[in-house]
PDB file of C-alpha atoms in Angstrom:
ATOM      1  CA  VAL A  10       2.117 -11.163 -19.455  1.00  0.00           C
ATOM      2  CA  ARG A  11       3.776 -12.698 -22.120  1.00  0.00           C
ATOM      3  CA  ASP A  12       3.602  -9.448 -24.044  1.00  0.00           C
ATOM      4  CA  PHE A  13       5.970  -7.922 -21.612  1.00  0.00           C
ATOM      5  CA  SER A  14       9.582  -8.202 -20.173  1.00  0.00           C
ATOM      6  CA  LEU A  15      10.225  -9.444 -16.740  1.00  0.00           C
ATOM      7  CA  LEU A  16      12.367  -7.003 -14.644  1.00  0.00           C
ATOM      8  CA  PRO A  17      13.728  -8.894 -11.547  1.00  0.00           C
ATOM      9  CA  TYR A  18      15.157  -6.890  -8.581  1.00  0.00           C
ATOM     10  CA  GLY A  19      16.527  -7.855  -5.087  1.00  0.00           C
ATOM     11  CA  GLY A  20      19.484  -9.973  -4.491  1.00  0.00           C
ATOM     12  CA  ALA A  21      17.592 -13.250  -5.331  1.00  0.00           C
ATOM     13  CA  GLY A  22      15.493 -11.969  -8.182  1.00  0.00           C
ATOM     14  CA  PRO A  23      17.790 -12.631 -11.075  1.00  0.00           C
ATOM     15  CA  LEU A  24      18.498 -16.039  -9.842  1.00  0.00           C
ATOM     16  CA  HIS A  25      15.139 -17.171 -10.776  1.00  0.00           C
ATOM     17  CA  ALA A  26      14.009 -14.643 -13.364  1.00  0.00           C
ATOM     18  CA  VAL A  27      14.551 -16.632 -16.551  1.00  0.00           C
ATOM     19  CA  ASP A  28      13.084 -19.855 -15.123  1.00  0.00           C
ATOM     20  CA  LEU A  29      10.051 -17.941 -13.953  1.00  0.00           C
ATOM     21  CA  ALA A  30       9.729 -15.943 -17.178  1.00  0.00           C
ATOM     22  CA  GLN A  31       9.829 -19.181 -19.293  1.00  0.00           C
ATOM     23  CA  GLU A  32       7.116 -20.677 -17.107  1.00  0.00           C
ATOM     24  CA  LEU A  33       4.956 -17.726 -17.851  1.00  0.00           C
ATOM     25  CA  ASP A  34       5.682 -18.064 -21.690  1.00  0.00           C
ATOM     26  CA  MET A  35       7.580 -14.636 -21.631  1.00  0.00           C
ATOM     27  CA  LYS A  36      10.522 -14.017 -23.885  1.00  0.00           C
ATOM     28  CA  ARG A  37      12.817 -11.456 -22.351  1.00  0.00           C
ATOM     29  CA  VAL A  38      14.358 -10.781 -18.907  1.00  0.00           C
ATOM     30  CA  ILE A  39      15.874  -7.279 -18.133  1.00  0.00           C
ATOM     31  CA  VAL A  40      18.303  -7.199 -15.146  1.00  0.00           C
ATOM     32  CA  PRO A  41      19.056  -3.723 -14.110  1.00  0.00           C
ATOM     33  CA  PRO A  42      22.499  -2.640 -12.763  1.00  0.00           C
ATOM     34  CA  TYR A  43      22.794  -3.465  -9.035  1.00  0.00           C
ATOM     35  CA  PRO A  44      19.227  -5.276  -8.791  1.00  0.00           C
ATOM     36  CA  GLY A  45      19.807  -5.739  -5.065  1.00  0.00           C
ATOM     37  CA  THR A  46      19.773  -2.029  -4.388  1.00  0.00           C
ATOM     38  CA  LEU A  47      16.824  -1.187  -7.033  1.00  0.00           C
ATOM     39  CA  SER A  48      14.290  -0.649  -4.160  1.00  0.00           C
ATOM     40  CA  ALA A  49      16.689   1.720  -2.581  1.00  0.00           C
ATOM     41  CA  LEU A  50      17.200   3.623  -5.812  1.00  0.00           C
ATOM     42  CA  GLY A  51      13.316   3.822  -6.271  1.00  0.00           C
ATOM     43  CA  LEU A  52      13.014   5.174  -2.706  1.00  0.00           C
ATOM     44  CA  LEU A  53      15.635   7.983  -3.474  1.00  0.00           C
ATOM     45  CA  VAL A  54      13.919   9.065  -6.882  1.00  0.00           C
ATOM     46  CA  ALA A  55      10.404   8.940  -5.628  1.00  0.00           C
ATOM     47  CA  ASN A  56       8.549  12.082  -4.848  1.00  0.00           C
ATOM     48  CA  THR A  57       7.853  12.808  -1.151  1.00  0.00           C
ATOM     49  CA  ARG A  58       4.053  12.173  -0.222  1.00  0.00           C
ATOM     50  CA  TYR A  59       1.906  12.651   2.749  1.00  0.00           C
ATOM     51  CA  ASP A  60      -1.774  11.738   2.872  1.00  0.00           C
ATOM     52  CA  TYR A  61      -4.236  13.487   5.288  1.00  0.00           C
ATOM     53  CA  VAL A  62      -7.866  12.527   5.857  1.00  0.00           C
ATOM     54  CA  ALA A  63     -10.948  14.180   7.780  1.00  0.00           C
ATOM     55  CA  THR A  64     -14.167  12.403   8.419  1.00  0.00           C
ATOM     56  CA  THR A  65     -17.118  14.514   7.438  1.00  0.00           C
ATOM     57  CA  ALA A  66     -20.161  12.073   6.988  1.00  0.00           C
ATOM     58  CA  VAL A  67     -22.626  14.382   5.264  1.00  0.00           C
ATOM     59  CA  ASN A  68     -25.468  13.780   2.902  1.00  0.00           C
ATOM     60  CA  GLU A  69     -25.621  15.543  -0.494  1.00  0.00           C
ATOM     61  CA  ASP A  70     -28.840  17.368   0.553  1.00  0.00           C
ATOM     62  CA  THR A  71     -27.163  18.966   3.569  1.00  0.00           C
ATOM     63  CA  VAL A  72     -23.706  19.452   2.361  1.00  0.00           C
ATOM     64  CA  VAL A  73     -22.224  22.736   2.369  1.00  0.00           C
ATOM     65  CA  ALA A  74     -19.537  23.648  -0.133  1.00  0.00           C
ATOM     66  CA  ALA A  75     -17.939  26.376   2.057  1.00  0.00           C
ATOM     67  CA  ASP A  76     -17.731  23.799   5.041  1.00  0.00           C
ATOM     68  CA  LEU A  77     -15.919  21.349   2.679  1.00  0.00           C
ATOM     69  CA  GLU A  78     -13.692  23.999   1.494  1.00  0.00           C
ATOM     70  CA  SER A  79     -12.740  24.809   5.064  1.00  0.00           C
ATOM     71  CA  ARG A  80     -11.871  21.317   5.981  1.00  0.00           C
ATOM     72  CA  PHE A  81      -9.730  20.958   2.780  1.00  0.00           C
ATOM     73  CA  ALA A  82      -7.971  24.165   3.369  1.00  0.00           C
ATOM     74  CA  GLU A  83      -6.983  22.824   6.861  1.00  0.00           C
ATOM     75  CA  LEU A  84      -5.762  19.501   5.453  1.00  0.00           C
ATOM     76  CA  GLU A  85      -3.809  21.413   2.855  1.00  0.00           C
ATOM     77  CA  ALA A  86      -2.176  23.812   5.319  1.00  0.00           C
ATOM     78  CA  GLU A  87      -0.984  20.698   7.375  1.00  0.00           C
ATOM     79  CA  GLY A  88       0.450  19.032   4.245  1.00  0.00           C
ATOM     80  CA  LYS A  89       2.103  22.083   2.871  1.00  0.00           C
ATOM     81  CA  ALA A  90       3.691  22.791   6.363  1.00  0.00           C
ATOM     82  CA  GLN A  91       4.950  19.127   6.435  1.00  0.00           C
ATOM     83  CA  LEU A  92       6.634  19.513   3.116  1.00  0.00           C
ATOM     84  CA  GLN A  93       8.072  22.853   3.925  1.00  0.00           C
ATOM     85  CA  ALA A  94       9.602  21.542   7.168  1.00  0.00           C
ATOM     86  CA  GLN A  95      11.573  19.063   4.767  1.00  0.00           C
ATOM     87  CA  ASN A  96      12.708  21.936   2.615  1.00  0.00           C
ATOM     88  CA  VAL A  97      10.689  21.309  -0.182  1.00  0.00           C
ATOM     89  CA  PRO A  98      10.497  24.334  -2.466  1.00  0.00           C
ATOM     90  CA  GLU A  99       7.082  26.164  -2.992  1.00  0.00           C
ATOM     91  CA  ALA A 100       7.081  25.371  -6.711  1.00  0.00           C
ATOM     92  CA  ASN A 101       7.537  21.655  -6.095  1.00  0.00           C
ATOM     93  CA  ILE A 102       4.484  21.286  -3.784  1.00  0.00           C
ATOM     94  CA  ARG A 103       1.385  19.800  -5.282  1.00  0.00           C
ATOM     95  CA  LEU A 104      -1.864  19.366  -3.220  1.00  0.00           C
ATOM     96  CA  VAL A 105      -4.435  16.935  -4.509  1.00  0.00           C
ATOM     97  CA  ARG A 106      -8.045  16.752  -3.225  1.00  0.00           C
ATOM     98  CA  SER A 107     -10.366  13.792  -3.201  1.00  0.00           C
ATOM     99  CA  ALA A 108     -13.273  12.499  -1.210  1.00  0.00           C
ATOM    100  CA  ASP A 109     -14.679   9.081  -0.237  1.00  0.00           C
ATOM    101  CA  LEU A 110     -18.288   8.962  -1.365  1.00  0.00           C
ATOM    102  CA  ARG A 111     -20.917   6.295  -1.202  1.00  0.00           C
ATOM    103  CA  TYR A 112     -24.470   5.708  -1.793  1.00  0.00           C
ATOM    104  CA  GLU A 113     -26.622   6.229   1.382  1.00  0.00           C
ATOM    105  CA  GLY A 114     -26.748   2.929   3.361  1.00  0.00           C
ATOM    106  CA  GLN A 115     -23.553   1.486   1.624  1.00  0.00           C
ATOM    107  CA  SER A 116     -20.831   0.143   3.847  1.00  0.00           C
ATOM    108  CA  TYR A 117     -17.876   1.044   1.343  1.00  0.00           C
ATOM    109  CA  GLU A 118     -16.751   4.175  -0.362  1.00  0.00           C
ATOM    110  CA  LEU A 119     -15.249   5.306  -3.796  1.00  0.00           C
ATOM    111  CA  ASN A 120     -12.531   7.613  -3.697  1.00  0.00           C
ATOM    112  CA  THR A 121     -13.434  10.570  -6.057  1.00  0.00           C
ATOM    113  CA  PRO A 122     -11.421  13.333  -7.312  1.00  0.00           C
ATOM    114  CA  VAL A 123     -12.195  16.915  -6.101  1.00  0.00           C
ATOM    115  CA  PRO A 124     -11.073  19.853  -8.051  1.00  0.00           C
ATOM    116  CA  GLY A 125      -8.683  22.039  -6.077  1.00  0.00           C
ATOM    117  CA  SER A 126      -7.725  24.816  -8.188  1.00  0.00           C
ATOM    118  CA  ASP A 127     -10.379  27.268  -7.025  1.00  0.00           C
ATOM    119  CA  PRO A 128     -12.479  27.431  -3.797  1.00  0.00           C
ATOM    120  CA  LEU A 129     -15.163  24.842  -3.788  1.00  0.00           C
ATOM    121  CA  THR A 130     -18.601  25.940  -4.977  1.00  0.00           C
ATOM    122  CA  ASP A 131     -21.991  24.314  -4.947  1.00  0.00           C
ATOM    123  CA  GLU A 132     -21.550  23.709  -8.625  1.00  0.00           C
ATOM    124  CA  ALA A 133     -18.363  21.917  -8.061  1.00  0.00           C
ATOM    125  CA  VAL A 134     -19.746  19.641  -5.478  1.00  0.00           C
ATOM    126  CA  ARG A 135     -22.620  18.737  -7.900  1.00  0.00           C
ATOM    127  CA  GLU A 136     -19.948  17.809 -10.438  1.00  0.00           C
ATOM    128  CA  VAL A 137     -18.019  15.655  -7.866  1.00  0.00           C
ATOM    129  CA  ILE A 138     -21.385  13.762  -7.261  1.00  0.00           C
ATOM    130  CA  SER A 139     -21.818  13.310 -10.837  1.00  0.00           C
ATOM    131  CA  ASP A 140     -18.401  11.887 -11.326  1.00  0.00           C
ATOM    132  CA  PHE A 141     -19.101   9.547  -8.385  1.00  0.00           C
ATOM    133  CA  HIS A 142     -22.146   8.131 -10.287  1.00  0.00           C
ATOM    134  CA  LYS A 143     -19.979   7.590 -13.272  1.00  0.00           C
ATOM    135  CA  GLN A 144     -17.107   6.105 -11.493  1.00  0.00           C
ATOM    136  CA  HIS A 145     -19.363   3.666  -9.507  1.00  0.00           C
ATOM    137  CA  TYR A 146     -20.884   2.322 -12.856  1.00  0.00           C
ATOM    138  CA  GLN A 147     -17.359   1.926 -14.234  1.00  0.00           C
ATOM    139  CA  VAL A 148     -16.344  -0.082 -11.031  1.00  0.00           C
ATOM    140  CA  TYR A 149     -19.467  -1.981 -10.454  1.00  0.00           C
ATOM    141  CA  ALA A 150     -21.365  -1.891 -13.569  1.00  0.00           C
ATOM    142  CA  TYR A 151     -24.308  -0.046 -12.021  1.00  0.00           C
ATOM    143  CA  GLY A 152     -25.260   3.191 -10.696  1.00  0.00           C
ATOM    144  CA  SER A 153     -28.197   5.101  -9.429  1.00  0.00           C
ATOM    145  CA  VAL A 154     -28.591   8.868  -9.915  1.00  0.00           C
ATOM    146  CA  ASP A 155     -31.789   8.695  -7.831  1.00  0.00           C
ATOM    147  CA  GLU A 156     -30.069   7.490  -4.762  1.00  0.00           C
ATOM    148  CA  LYS A 157     -28.698   9.881  -2.199  1.00  0.00           C
ATOM    149  CA  VAL A 158     -24.838  10.261  -2.045  1.00  0.00           C
ATOM    150  CA  GLU A 159     -22.801  10.675   1.201  1.00  0.00           C
ATOM    151  CA  PHE A 160     -19.490  12.418   1.678  1.00  0.00           C
ATOM    152  CA  ILE A 161     -17.705  10.134   4.199  1.00  0.00           C
ATOM    153  CA  ASN A 162     -14.141  11.408   4.309  1.00  0.00           C
ATOM    154  CA  LEU A 163     -12.125  14.325   2.748  1.00  0.00           C
ATOM    155  CA  ARG A 164      -8.558  13.528   1.646  1.00  0.00           C
ATOM    156  CA  VAL A 165      -5.718  15.666   0.609  1.00  0.00           C
ATOM    157  CA  THR A 166      -2.505  14.344  -0.873  1.00  0.00           C
ATOM    158  CA  ALA A 167       0.577  16.537  -0.385  1.00  0.00           C
ATOM    159  CA  ILE A 168       3.434  15.758  -2.976  1.00  0.00           C
ATOM    160  CA  GLY A 169       6.846  17.116  -2.975  1.00  0.00           C
ATOM    161  CA  LEU A 170       8.298  16.792  -6.441  1.00  0.00           C
ATOM    162  CA  VAL A 171      11.890  15.609  -6.658  1.00  0.00           C
ATOM    163  CA  PRO A 172      14.091  16.622  -9.666  1.00  0.00           C
ATOM    164  CA  GLU A 173      13.845  14.378 -12.644  1.00  0.00           C
ATOM    165  CA  VAL A 174      16.412  11.577 -12.528  1.00  0.00           C
ATOM    166  CA  LYS A 175      18.147  10.627 -15.761  1.00  0.00           C
ATOM    167  CA  LEU A 176      20.166   7.378 -15.679  1.00  0.00           C
ATOM    168  CA  GLY A 177      23.497   7.813 -17.294  1.00  0.00           C
ATOM    169  CA  GLU A 178      25.011   5.546 -19.832  1.00  0.00           C
ATOM    170  CA  ALA A 179      27.316   2.782 -18.773  1.00  0.00           C
ATOM    171  CA  GLN A 180      30.910   3.188 -19.297  1.00  0.00           C
ATOM    172  CA  VAL A 181      33.173   0.855 -21.306  1.00  0.00           C
ATOM    173  CA  VAL A 182      35.487  -1.064 -19.039  1.00  0.00           C
ATOM    174  CA  ASP A 183      38.825  -2.806 -19.929  1.00  0.00           C
ATOM    175  CA  GLU A 184      39.627  -5.158 -17.117  1.00  0.00           C
ATOM    176  CA  GLY A 185      40.497  -8.207 -19.131  1.00  0.00           C
ATOM    177  CA  ASP A 186      38.492 -11.316 -19.619  1.00  0.00           C
ATOM    178  CA  ALA A 187      35.082 -11.085 -17.880  1.00  0.00           C
ATOM    179  CA  VAL A 188      35.215 -14.840 -17.286  1.00  0.00           C
ATOM    180  CA  THR A 189      36.550 -15.563 -13.720  1.00  0.00           C
ATOM    181  CA  GLY A 190      36.269 -19.511 -13.834  1.00  0.00           C
ATOM    182  CA  LYS A 191      33.907 -22.369 -14.232  1.00  0.00           C
ATOM    183  CA  ARG A 192      32.103 -24.632 -12.028  1.00  0.00           C
ATOM    184  CA  GLN A 193      29.527 -27.326 -12.160  1.00  0.00           C
ATOM    185  CA  VAL A 194      25.867 -26.100 -12.024  1.00  0.00           C
ATOM    186  CA  TYR A 195      22.642 -27.862 -12.081  1.00  0.00           C
ATOM    187  CA  PHE A 196      20.031 -26.947 -14.579  1.00  0.00           C
ATOM    188  CA  PHE A 197      16.544 -28.531 -14.992  1.00  0.00           C
ATOM    189  CA  ASP A 198      16.373 -30.761 -18.197  1.00  0.00           C
ATOM    190  CA  HIS A 199      20.269 -30.785 -18.461  1.00  0.00           C
ATOM    191  CA  GLY A 200      21.583 -31.916 -15.065  1.00  0.00           C
ATOM    192  CA  PHE A 201      24.902 -30.723 -13.992  1.00  0.00           C
ATOM    193  CA  VAL A 202      26.862 -28.596 -16.527  1.00  0.00           C
ATOM    194  CA  GLU A 203      30.424 -26.959 -16.465  1.00  0.00           C
ATOM    195  CA  THR A 204      29.419 -23.423 -16.361  1.00  0.00           C
ATOM    196  CA  PRO A 205      31.534 -20.275 -16.899  1.00  0.00           C
ATOM    197  CA  ILE A 206      31.276 -17.537 -14.148  1.00  0.00           C
ATOM    198  CA  TYR A 207      31.228 -13.780 -15.447  1.00  0.00           C
ATOM    199  CA  ASP A 208      32.141 -10.828 -13.390  1.00  0.00           C
ATOM    200  CA  ARG A 209      29.491  -8.257 -14.268  1.00  0.00           C
ATOM    201  CA  ALA A 210      31.775  -5.347 -13.421  1.00  0.00           C
ATOM    202  CA  ARG A 211      33.877  -6.485 -16.351  1.00  0.00           C
ATOM    203  CA  LEU A 212      30.965  -6.385 -18.843  1.00  0.00           C
ATOM    204  CA  SER A 213      30.894  -3.347 -21.133  1.00  0.00           C
ATOM    205  CA  PRO A 214      27.820  -2.236 -23.194  1.00  0.00           C
ATOM    206  CA  GLY A 215      27.589  -4.302 -26.305  1.00  0.00           C
ATOM    207  CA  ALA A 216      28.837  -7.546 -24.677  1.00  0.00           C
ATOM    208  CA  THR A 217      27.139 -10.641 -25.745  1.00  0.00           C
ATOM    209  CA  PHE A 218      27.335 -14.167 -24.331  1.00  0.00           C
ATOM    210  CA  THR A 219      25.185 -17.337 -24.240  1.00  0.00           C
ATOM    211  CA  GLY A 220      24.050 -19.570 -21.575  1.00  0.00           C
ATOM    212  CA  PRO A 221      24.631 -21.683 -19.734  1.00  0.00           C
ATOM    213  CA  CYS A 222      26.386 -19.128 -17.476  1.00  0.00           C
ATOM    214  CA  LEU A 223      26.466 -17.206 -14.142  1.00  0.00           C
ATOM    215  CA  VAL A 224      26.909 -13.475 -13.785  1.00  0.00           C
ATOM    216  CA  GLU A 225      28.095 -12.414 -10.460  1.00  0.00           C
ATOM    217  CA  GLU A 226      28.129  -8.987  -8.760  1.00  0.00           C
ATOM    218  CA  ILE A 227      28.432  -7.537  -5.532  1.00  0.00           C
ATOM    219  CA  VAL A 228      24.822  -7.620  -4.688  1.00  0.00           C
ATOM    220  CA  SER A 229      23.342 -10.448  -6.791  1.00  0.00           C
ATOM    221  CA  THR A 230      23.797 -13.402  -9.195  1.00  0.00           C
ATOM    222  CA  THR A 231      22.051 -13.928 -12.461  1.00  0.00           C
ATOM    223  CA  VAL A 232      21.384 -17.340 -13.807  1.00  0.00           C
ATOM    224  CA  ILE A 233      21.363 -17.528 -17.599  1.00  0.00           C
ATOM    225  CA  PRO A 234      20.320 -21.204 -18.478  1.00  0.00           C
ATOM    226  CA  PRO A 235      21.278 -23.208 -21.679  1.00  0.00           C
ATOM    227  CA  GLY A 236      19.631 -21.763 -24.807  1.00  0.00           C
ATOM    228  CA  ALA A 237      19.343 -18.140 -23.553  1.00  0.00           C
ATOM    229  CA  THR A 238      21.497 -15.368 -24.817  1.00  0.00           C
ATOM    230  CA  ALA A 239      22.349 -12.146 -22.957  1.00  0.00           C
ATOM    231  CA  ARG A 240      23.708  -8.766 -24.141  1.00  0.00           C
ATOM    232  CA  VAL A 241      24.479  -5.547 -22.236  1.00  0.00           C
ATOM    233  CA  ASP A 242      22.827  -2.407 -23.252  1.00  0.00           C
ATOM    234  CA  GLU A 243      24.044   1.147 -23.158  1.00  0.00           C
ATOM    235  CA  TYR A 244      22.792   1.583 -19.593  1.00  0.00           C
ATOM    236  CA  GLY A 245      24.441  -1.464 -18.185  1.00  0.00           C
ATOM    237  CA  SER A 246      21.267  -3.510 -18.093  1.00  0.00           C
ATOM    238  CA  MET A 247      21.427  -7.238 -19.194  1.00  0.00           C
ATOM    239  CA  ILE A 248      18.860  -8.124 -21.794  1.00  0.00           C
ATOM    240  CA  ILE A 249      18.290 -11.985 -21.589  1.00  0.00           C
ATOM    241  CA  GLU A 250      16.345 -13.649 -24.497  1.00  0.00           C
ATOM    242  CA  TRP A 251      15.546 -16.978 -25.712  1.00  0.00           C
ATOM    243  CA  ARG A 252      13.283 -18.795 -28.380  1.00  0.00           C
TER     244      ARG A 252
END
């Protein structure tokens, strides 16, 4: 993890982010704007998704491609109708097929992709089975092409694509000194330290400051301990680093 940056979210995440990152020997924390609402932002920009499943439980010796195609088509119709009911344009609908396969006698399955651009054929079914053998080897380090394969569940994921979201650059603000006051704050290995308090809304892109300090905003507070330095990037994120 020390090769990566830590991105905290939630109201309390930035309170503990630097301490946690230092414990993990990481070197950078990136605090996004309004971290307390980051999950809500993710919900708004995420694609709409519905998952459908139908149990089939058929052996590879008796499987009929046309029967699988019929079941897949039913699931796809259900998923497409669900997305259309939510006003998802036809061009933004994606339907993804897969199947849960296992070796005969196993009690667990592996989800295996199934091509969905054309009606399913016997040849395509054999390719799915071949892909299952390969995937089983990748996951469990063994596979057996001599064992019979069972199709247990058929799955369709119906996805409604949302327009791509581009985050705008933060605006320069001129609301006077960002420091709103000072108070005693306890830091590990330092004890109580008189600590400046910053108002994040007054921090413009390019602003830099060093710890110890607290950065307060309406949905969170970020703790920057002694020895750490913070700067605000062009998107309004705070980049906190230390040696």
